[in-house]
Coordinates of C-alpha atoms and ligand atoms in Angstrom, one line a residue:
M1 CA -53.9 -31.7 -14.9
S2 CA -52.8 -28.6 -16.7
V3 CA -54.5 -27.5 -19.9
W4 CA -51.4 -28.2 -21.9
H5 CA -51.4 -31.7 -20.6
K6 CA -54.9 -32.2 -21.4
E7 CA -54.5 -30.8 -25.0
L8 CA -51.3 -33.0 -25.6
T9 CA -53.2 -36.3 -24.3
T10 CA -56.2 -35.6 -26.5
T11 CA -53.9 -35.1 -29.5
L12 CA -51.9 -38.2 -28.8
L13 CA -55.3 -40.3 -28.0
L14 CA -56.6 -39.1 -31.5
F15 CA -53.4 -40.2 -33.2
I16 CA -53.7 -43.6 -31.5
L17 CA -57.3 -44.0 -32.3
V18 CA -56.5 -43.1 -36.1
A19 CA -53.6 -45.5 -35.9
I20 CA -55.8 -48.3 -34.7
A21 CA -58.5 -47.5 -37.3
G22 CA -55.7 -47.2 -39.9
G23 CA -54.3 -50.7 -38.8
I24 CA -57.9 -52.2 -39.2
T25 CA -58.9 -50.5 -42.5
G26 CA -55.3 -50.5 -44.1
W27 CA -55.6 -46.8 -44.6
F28 CA -53.1 -45.7 -41.8
L29 CA -51.3 -43.2 -43.9
Q30 CA -54.4 -41.5 -45.3
L31 CA -56.2 -41.3 -42.1
T32 CA -53.2 -39.9 -40.1
L33 CA -52.8 -37.3 -43.0
L34 CA -56.6 -36.4 -42.6
L35 CA -56.3 -36.0 -38.8
T36 CA -53.1 -33.8 -39.2
V37 CA -54.8 -31.5 -41.8
G38 CA -57.9 -31.5 -39.6
L39 CA -56.1 -30.3 -36.6
L40 CA -54.2 -27.7 -38.6
I41 CA -57.4 -26.3 -40.0
Y42 CA -58.9 -26.2 -36.5
Q43 CA -55.9 -24.4 -35.1
L44 CA -55.9 -21.9 -38.2
I45 CA -59.6 -21.2 -37.6
Q46 CA -58.8 -20.5 -33.9
I47 CA -55.9 -18.2 -34.8
N48 CA -57.9 -16.2 -37.1
R49 CA -60.8 -15.7 -34.6
F50 CA -58.2 -14.7 -32.0
E51 CA -56.7 -12.1 -34.3
K52 CA -60.1 -10.7 -35.1
W53 CA -60.8 -10.4 -31.5
L54 CA -57.4 -8.8 -30.8
S55 CA -57.8 -6.3 -33.7
A56 CA -61.0 -5.1 -32.1
M57 CA -59.1 -4.2 -29.2
A58 CA -60.0 -7.4 -27.3
R59 CA -63.4 -6.0 -26.7
G60 CA -66.7 -7.6 -27.5
T61 CA -67.8 -11.2 -27.6
Y62 CA -65.9 -14.1 -28.8
H63 CA -66.7 -18.0 -29.6
K64 CA -66.4 -19.9 -26.4
P65 CA -63.0 -21.8 -27.2
T66 CA -61.8 -24.9 -25.6
G67 CA -58.6 -26.1 -24.3
V68 CA -55.5 -24.3 -24.3
W69 CA -57.4 -21.5 -26.5
E70 CA -59.7 -20.8 -23.6
E71 CA -56.6 -20.1 -21.3
I72 CA -55.2 -17.7 -23.9
Y73 CA -58.3 -15.9 -24.0
Y74 CA -58.6 -15.7 -20.4
H75 CA -54.9 -14.4 -20.0
V76 CA -55.4 -11.6 -22.6
Y77 CA -58.7 -10.6 -20.9
C78 CA -56.9 -10.4 -17.5
I79 CA -53.9 -8.3 -19.0
R80 CA -56.7 -6.0 -20.6
K81 CA -58.5 -5.5 -17.3
N82 CA -55.3 -4.6 -15.5
N83 CA -54.4 -2.1 -18.1
K84 CA -57.7 -0.6 -17.8
K85 CA -57.4 -0.4 -14.1
R86 CA -53.9 1.1 -14.4
K87 CA -55.1 3.7 -17.0
K88 CA -57.8 4.7 -14.7
K89 CA -55.4 5.2 -12.1
L90 CA -53.0 7.1 -14.3
S91 CA -55.5 9.5 -15.5
K92 CA -57.0 10.2 -12.0
M93 CA -53.2 10.9 -10.9
I94 CA -52.8 13.3 -14.0
D95 CA -56.1 15.0 -13.0
Q96 CA -54.9 15.6 -9.4
F97 CA -51.7 16.8 -10.9
R98 CA -53.4 19.2 -13.1
Q99 CA -55.8 20.4 -10.4
S100 CA -52.7 21.1 -8.0
T101 CA -50.8 22.8 -10.7
E102 CA -53.7 24.8 -11.6
A103 CA -54.2 26.0 -8.0
L104 CA -50.4 26.9 -7.7
P105 CA -49.8 30.6 -6.8
D106 CA -46.9 30.8 -9.2
A107 CA -47.3 30.7 -13.0
A108 CA -46.4 27.7 -14.9
V109 CA -46.2 27.3 -18.8
V110 CA -45.0 24.2 -20.7
L111 CA -43.1 25.4 -23.7
G112 CA -42.5 23.2 -26.8
K113 CA -39.2 23.0 -28.9
N114 CA -40.2 26.2 -30.7
D115 CA -41.4 28.2 -27.7
E116 CA -44.8 27.2 -28.4
I117 CA -47.2 27.1 -25.5
E118 CA -48.3 23.4 -24.6
W119 CA -50.0 23.9 -21.4
T120 CA -50.7 26.7 -18.9
N121 CA -52.0 27.0 -15.4
K122 CA -54.5 29.5 -14.1
A123 CA -51.9 31.8 -12.5
A124 CA -49.8 31.8 -15.9
R125 CA -53.2 32.7 -17.7
D126 CA -53.9 35.6 -15.1
V127 CA -50.3 37.2 -15.0
F128 CA -49.3 36.9 -18.6
G129 CA -52.9 37.5 -20.0
L130 CA -52.9 34.2 -21.8
Q131 CA -56.1 32.4 -23.0
Q132 CA -56.8 28.8 -23.4
T133 CA -57.0 29.4 -27.0
D134 CA -53.3 30.4 -27.1
K135 CA -52.2 26.9 -27.0
G136 CA -49.7 26.3 -29.9
Q137 CA -48.8 30.0 -30.0
R138 CA -45.2 31.1 -29.6
I139 CA -44.8 32.8 -26.3
P140 CA -42.4 35.7 -27.5
N141 CA -45.4 36.7 -29.7
L142 CA -47.5 37.2 -26.7
V143 CA -45.0 38.3 -24.0
R144 CA -43.2 40.9 -25.8
F145 CA -40.6 42.4 -23.5
P146 CA -36.9 42.6 -25.1
E147 CA -35.4 41.2 -21.9
F148 CA -37.7 38.4 -21.8
I149 CA -37.2 37.3 -25.6
R150 CA -33.4 37.8 -25.0
Y151 CA -33.6 35.5 -22.1
I152 CA -35.7 32.9 -23.8
N153 CA -33.4 33.0 -26.8
S154 CA -30.3 32.9 -24.9
G155 CA -30.6 29.3 -23.8
N156 CA -28.8 30.2 -20.5
Y157 CA -31.4 29.8 -17.7
T158 CA -29.2 29.9 -14.6
E159 CA -30.5 33.2 -13.3
P160 CA -34.0 34.4 -13.6
V161 CA -35.1 37.3 -15.6
V162 CA -37.2 40.2 -13.9
I163 CA -40.1 41.8 -16.0
P164 CA -43.4 43.6 -15.4
S165 CA -46.5 41.6 -15.8
P166 CA -47.8 42.4 -19.3
V167 CA -51.5 42.8 -17.9
N168 CA -50.4 45.1 -15.0
Q169 CA -47.2 47.1 -14.9
Y170 CA -47.3 47.3 -11.1
I171 CA -46.9 43.6 -10.8
T172 CA -43.1 42.6 -11.1
L173 CA -42.4 38.9 -12.1
S174 CA -39.3 36.8 -11.7
V175 CA -39.3 34.5 -14.6
R176 CA -37.2 31.3 -14.8
I177 CA -37.0 28.5 -17.3
V178 CA -36.4 24.9 -16.3
P179 CA -35.5 22.5 -19.3
Y180 CA -36.8 19.0 -18.9
G181 CA -37.5 15.9 -21.1
A182 CA -36.9 15.9 -24.9
G183 CA -36.7 19.7 -25.7
L184 CA -39.6 20.6 -23.4
R185 CA -39.2 23.6 -21.0
L186 CA -41.1 24.7 -17.9
L187 CA -41.6 28.4 -17.5
L188 CA -42.2 29.6 -13.9
A189 CA -43.0 33.0 -13.0
Q190 CA -43.2 34.3 -9.4
D191 CA -44.8 37.6 -8.2
V192 CA -42.0 39.4 -6.5
T193 CA -43.6 42.7 -6.3
Q194 CA -43.6 43.0 -2.6
I195 CA -39.8 41.8 -2.4
K196 CA -38.9 44.5 -5.1
I197 CA -40.8 47.2 -3.0
M198 CA -38.9 46.2 0.2
E199 CA -35.7 46.1 -1.6
R200 CA -36.2 49.6 -2.8
M201 CA -37.3 50.8 0.6
R202 CA -34.1 49.5 2.1
K203 CA -32.0 51.0 -0.6
D204 CA -33.6 54.3 -0.1
F205 CA -33.4 54.1 3.8
V206 CA -29.5 53.4 3.6
A207 CA -29.1 56.1 1.0
N208 CA -31.1 58.5 3.0
V209 CA -29.6 57.9 6.3
S210 CA -26.0 58.0 4.8
H211 CA -26.7 61.2 3.1
E212 CA -28.3 62.9 6.1
L213 CA -25.3 61.6 8.4
R214 CA -22.8 63.4 6.1
T215 CA -23.4 67.0 7.1
P216 CA -23.4 66.5 11.0
L217 CA -20.3 64.4 10.6
T218 CA -18.3 67.1 8.6
V219 CA -19.5 69.8 11.1
L220 CA -18.4 67.5 14.1
K221 CA -15.1 66.8 12.3
G222 CA -14.4 70.6 11.6
Y223 CA -15.0 71.6 15.4
L224 CA -12.9 68.7 16.5
E225 CA -10.1 69.8 14.3
T226 CA -10.4 73.2 15.5
L227 CA -10.4 72.2 19.2
Q228 CA -7.4 69.9 18.4
D229 CA -5.6 73.1 17.3
M230 CA -6.5 75.1 20.3
D231 CA -5.4 72.3 22.5
E232 CA -2.2 73.2 24.1
G233 CA -1.4 69.8 25.5
L234 CA -2.1 71.0 29.1
S235 CA -4.4 68.1 29.7
P236 CA -3.3 64.7 28.5
I237 CA -6.7 63.2 28.9
L238 CA -8.3 65.8 26.8
T239 CA -5.7 65.5 24.1
S240 CA -6.2 61.7 23.9
S241 CA -10.0 62.3 24.0
F242 CA -9.8 64.6 21.1
Q243 CA -7.5 62.0 19.1
Q244 CA -10.0 59.3 19.9
M245 CA -13.0 61.4 18.8
H246 CA -11.2 62.4 15.5
G247 CA -10.3 58.8 14.9
Q248 CA -14.0 57.6 15.5
T249 CA -15.5 60.3 13.2
E250 CA -13.1 59.6 10.4
R251 CA -14.1 55.9 10.7
M252 CA -17.6 57.0 10.6
Q253 CA -17.1 59.1 7.7
H254 CA -15.6 56.2 5.9
L255 CA -18.4 54.0 6.8
V256 CA -20.9 56.7 5.3
D257 CA -18.9 57.2 2.1
D258 CA -18.7 53.5 1.5
L259 CA -22.4 53.0 2.1
L260 CA -23.3 55.8 -0.3
L261 CA -20.8 54.2 -2.9
L262 CA -22.7 50.8 -2.6
T263 CA -25.9 52.4 -3.1
R264 CA -24.8 54.3 -5.9
L265 CA -23.4 51.0 -7.4
E266 CA -26.8 49.2 -6.7
S267 CA -29.1 51.8 -8.3
Q268 CA -27.1 53.9 -10.9
Q269 CA -27.1 53.4 -14.6
K270 CA -23.8 51.8 -15.8
K271 CA -21.4 54.2 -17.5
A272 CA -18.9 53.0 -20.0
A273 CA -15.9 54.5 -21.5
C274 CA -12.4 53.1 -22.5
V275 CA -10.4 53.0 -19.2
N276 CA -6.7 53.1 -19.5
V277 CA -6.0 50.5 -16.8
P278 CA -2.3 50.4 -16.9
A279 CA -2.2 54.1 -16.5
L280 CA -4.8 53.8 -13.7
L281 CA -2.8 51.1 -11.8
G282 CA 0.3 53.2 -12.0
Q283 CA -1.6 56.1 -10.5
I284 CA -3.2 54.1 -7.8
C285 CA 0.2 52.4 -6.9
R286 CA 1.9 55.8 -6.6
E287 CA -0.8 57.1 -4.3
G288 CA -0.8 53.9 -2.2
D289 CA 3.1 54.4 -1.7
T290 CA 2.8 57.7 -0.1
L291 CA 5.4 56.8 2.6
L292 CA 7.8 55.8 -0.3
T293 CA 8.3 52.3 1.5
G294 CA 8.8 50.8 -2.0
R295 CA 6.4 47.9 -0.9
I296 CA 4.4 47.9 -4.1
E297 CA 5.7 45.9 -7.2
L298 CA 3.7 46.9 -10.2
T299 CA 4.0 44.5 -13.3
I300 CA 2.2 45.4 -16.4
E301 CA 2.3 42.6 -18.8
A302 CA -0.9 43.5 -21.0
D303 CA -1.5 46.8 -22.5
S304 CA -5.2 46.1 -22.8
N305 CA -7.9 48.7 -21.7
I306 CA -11.2 47.8 -20.4
M307 CA -14.6 49.2 -21.2
G308 CA -16.1 50.5 -17.9
D309 CA -16.6 53.2 -15.4
E310 CA -13.2 54.7 -14.3
Q311 CA -14.1 56.0 -10.8
E312 CA -15.8 52.6 -10.0
L313 CA -12.6 50.6 -11.2
R314 CA -10.4 53.1 -9.2
S315 CA -12.3 52.3 -6.0
A316 CA -12.2 48.7 -6.6
F317 CA -8.5 48.4 -7.2
T318 CA -7.8 50.9 -4.4
N319 CA -9.8 48.8 -2.0
L320 CA -7.7 45.8 -3.1
L321 CA -4.3 47.4 -2.7
V322 CA -5.3 49.1 0.6
N323 CA -6.3 45.8 1.9
A324 CA -3.1 44.0 0.8
L325 CA -1.0 46.7 2.5
K326 CA -3.3 46.8 5.7
Y327 CA -3.3 43.0 6.3
S328 CA 0.4 42.1 5.7
P329 CA 3.6 43.1 7.6
N330 CA 4.8 46.7 7.2
D331 CA 8.2 45.4 5.5
S332 CA 6.5 42.8 3.0
I333 CA 6.1 43.3 -0.8
V334 CA 2.6 43.5 -2.4
K335 CA 2.6 42.5 -6.0
V336 CA 0.2 44.1 -8.4
R337 CA 0.0 42.4 -11.8
W338 CA -2.0 43.3 -14.9
Y339 CA -1.8 40.4 -17.5
S340 CA -3.8 38.1 -19.6
D341 CA -4.4 34.5 -20.0
Q342 CA -6.3 32.5 -22.8
E343 CA -9.6 33.5 -21.4
D344 CA -9.4 36.8 -19.3
I345 CA -7.6 40.0 -18.6
I346 CA -6.5 39.8 -15.0
L347 CA -5.6 42.2 -12.3
A348 CA -3.9 40.2 -9.5
V349 CA -3.1 41.7 -6.1
E350 CA -0.8 39.5 -4.0
D351 CA 0.3 40.0 -0.5
Q352 CA 2.5 38.0 1.9
G353 CA 0.2 38.7 5.0
E354 CA -1.3 36.1 7.4
G355 CA -4.0 35.1 4.8
I356 CA -7.7 34.2 5.2
A357 CA -9.0 30.8 6.6
K358 CA -11.0 28.5 4.2
V359 CA -14.2 29.3 6.1
D360 CA -14.0 32.9 5.8
I361 CA -13.0 33.2 2.2
N362 CA -16.6 33.0 0.9
R363 CA -17.8 35.3 3.3
V364 CA -15.3 38.2 3.1
T365 CA -17.3 39.8 0.3
E366 CA -20.5 40.1 2.3
R367 CA -21.5 43.4 3.8
F368 CA -19.8 44.4 7.3
Y369 CA -18.3 40.9 7.3
R370 CA -14.8 41.2 8.9
V371 CA -12.6 38.3 10.1
E372 CA -12.9 38.0 13.8
V373 CA -9.2 38.4 14.5
K374 CA -9.0 41.8 12.6
R375 CA -12.0 42.9 14.8
R376 CA -10.0 41.9 17.9
E377 CA -6.6 43.5 16.8
K378 CA -8.8 46.6 16.1
V379 CA -7.4 46.9 12.5
S380 CA -9.4 49.8 11.1
G381 CA -11.9 49.0 8.5
T382 CA -15.6 49.1 7.8
G383 CA -16.2 45.6 6.3
L384 CA -17.6 47.1 3.1
G385 CA -14.5 47.2 0.9
L386 CA -14.8 43.9 -0.7
A387 CA -18.4 44.2 -0.9
I388 CA -17.7 47.4 -3.1
V389 CA -15.1 45.4 -5.1
K390 CA -17.7 42.6 -5.8
H391 CA -20.4 45.0 -7.1
V392 CA -18.1 46.9 -9.4
L393 CA -16.7 43.8 -10.8
M394 CA -20.3 42.5 -11.3
R395 CA -21.1 45.7 -13.2
H396 CA -18.2 45.1 -15.5
D397 CA -19.1 41.5 -16.2
A398 CA -15.9 40.4 -14.2
Q399 CA -15.3 37.9 -11.4
L400 CA -13.3 38.1 -8.2
V401 CA -11.2 35.2 -7.4
I402 CA -9.7 34.9 -3.9
T403 CA -6.9 32.4 -3.1
S404 CA -5.3 32.5 0.3
E405 CA -3.4 30.2 2.7
L406 CA -3.1 31.1 6.3
G407 CA 0.4 32.2 7.3
K408 CA 1.5 32.6 3.6
G409 CA -0.6 35.3 2.0
S410 CA -3.4 36.1 -0.3
C411 CA -4.1 36.7 -3.9
F412 CA -7.3 38.6 -5.0
S413 CA -7.7 38.6 -8.8
C414 CA -10.2 40.4 -10.9
H415 CA -11.0 38.4 -14.1
F416 CA -12.4 40.6 -17.0
P417 CA -13.8 39.0 -19.9
V418 CA -12.1 39.5 -23.3
K419 CA -15.3 41.2 -24.7
R420 CA -14.6 44.1 -22.3
V421 CA -11.2 45.0 -23.9
C422 CA -11.2 48.2 -26.0
H423 CA -8.5 50.4 -27.6
Ligands
ADP1 P1 -12.4 46.1 5.8 O1 -10.9 45.9 5.3 O2 -12.8 47.4 5.7 O3 -12.5 45.3 7.1 P2 -13.0 44.4 3.6 O4 -14.5 44.3 3.0 O5 -12.1 45.2 2.7 O6 -13.2 45.3 4.9 O7 -12.4 43.2 3.9 C1 -13.3 42.3 4.7 C2 -12.4 41.4 5.5 O8 -11.7 40.5 4.7 C3 -11.3 42.2 6.3 O9 -11.9 42.5 7.6 C4 -10.2 41.1 6.4 O10 -10.5 40.2 7.6 C5 -10.2 40.2 5.2 N1 -9.3 40.7 4.2 C6 -9.5 41.5 3.2 N2 -8.3 41.6 2.5 C7 -7.4 40.8 3.1 C8 -6.1 40.5 2.7 N3 -5.5 41.1 1.7 N4 -5.4 39.6 3.6 C9 -6.1 39.0 4.6 N5 -7.4 39.4 5.0 C10 -7.9 40.3 4.2

C-alpha cells in the first residue's frame, strides 16, 4: 500500500471513529470539528518544521516525521544529494578546463562589457605582462598600443591585429577577439614571431633575387639586340633563335619587373595624393590602343577622383585593360567604364572574350596562377598581373569583383569606397 493510501485510510478511520463516538455521545458535530482542527494544527506544525529545515538549506537534523511527510523529506534529501554530486562533477570539470586553458600555449583573456579583465591564463600573463591582481582593470589601460586600442574599440573583429608584446618587443603577437555570451569577449593572442621572420625572409629573398637578375638581363637583352641588328638573315635558324631568345628575355624581364612591383606593394609605405582617375583612364586607354584599332570604348560617368598612389593605380588599371585585350578576339570591343552606384565608385573593364570557368575565378588572383588553356595556347603572361591588381586595390581599401561566363566574356570591376573620393 502506498503512503498516500495509508494516510487517506488513517484519516478516514479517524473520522469513522469520531462519527461513532459522536453518535454514542450525541456530540457528533463538536467531535468532528475537534478532529478537523486537530488535523489542521498537526499539518501546520509539519509545514512549519519543513519550512525551517528548507530555509537551513535542508541541512542538519529534523524531527523524524511519519506518513506522507517522511516521503517528502526523503525526496528532498535525494534531490539535495544529487545536486551535491552534480555540483562536485561540475566544479571538477571547471577545474580541468581551467588547468587546460592555463597550459594553453596561446594567451587567453576573458573581457567583460567594459573591456575589463575577468580571467587570464598563464600565457596571457606572460606575454602581456599581466598580474593576477589586474583582474577588473580595463585592458586598454594596460596594453597601450594605439592599433590595439583602435581594434578593441572598433567592434569589428573579423581580422586579427598584429602588435609587439608589451614585455618583449622582439615577440610579435597576432591578437584576435571572439565575442560570446552576453557581452563577454575572449581575447586570444598567438606568438607569430617565427612566421613574421619567415615572411620577411621570403620577401627579402624575392626582392634580392629579382633585383640581382635585372642587370644580367639588361646586358643579355642589349647584346641580343646588337646581334639581331648584325644578323643579315643568312641563316634562318640563327634568325629564329635570336627572335626566340629575345622573346624569352623580354618575358623574364616582365617577370622580374612584376615581382619587384609586388615586393614594393608588400613592403612600401602607402602614398596618398588625389588622383585624377578620369584623366588617368584616358591616358591608359590611349596607350592601350597603340595600333589604333578602336577596340577600347571608354565611358566616364563619374567625375570623382580617388585618394591614392597614381603609379600603383596606373599599373592595376593597365593590367586589367591589357588582360581584356589579350584574352578576347582581336576584333572585339573592350568597354572601360568609370561610374558610381549608391555605395562605391567603380571602374569596370568588360570584354567579350572566352571568359573564365567558375572553378578558376577564385584562383586567378593568386601569384603565378594561369588558367591551363592559356598556358597551352602559349598566350604570353607572367601570372602576376591580377595579384598586383589585388594588392593595389587592398592598399586603396578597394575590392576586385570578377564576373565571367565561359564563351561570353568577363568583367573585372574595382570597387572604391566613397571615403576615398577626393576633389
Ligand atoms: P597573366 O595574364 O600574365 O597570365 P594575370 O594574373 O593577369 O596573369 O591573369 C591570370 C589568369 O587569369 C590569366 O592567365 C588568364 O587565364 C586569366 N584572365 C585574366 N584576365 C582575363 C580576362 N579578361 N579574360 C579571360 N581570362 C582572364
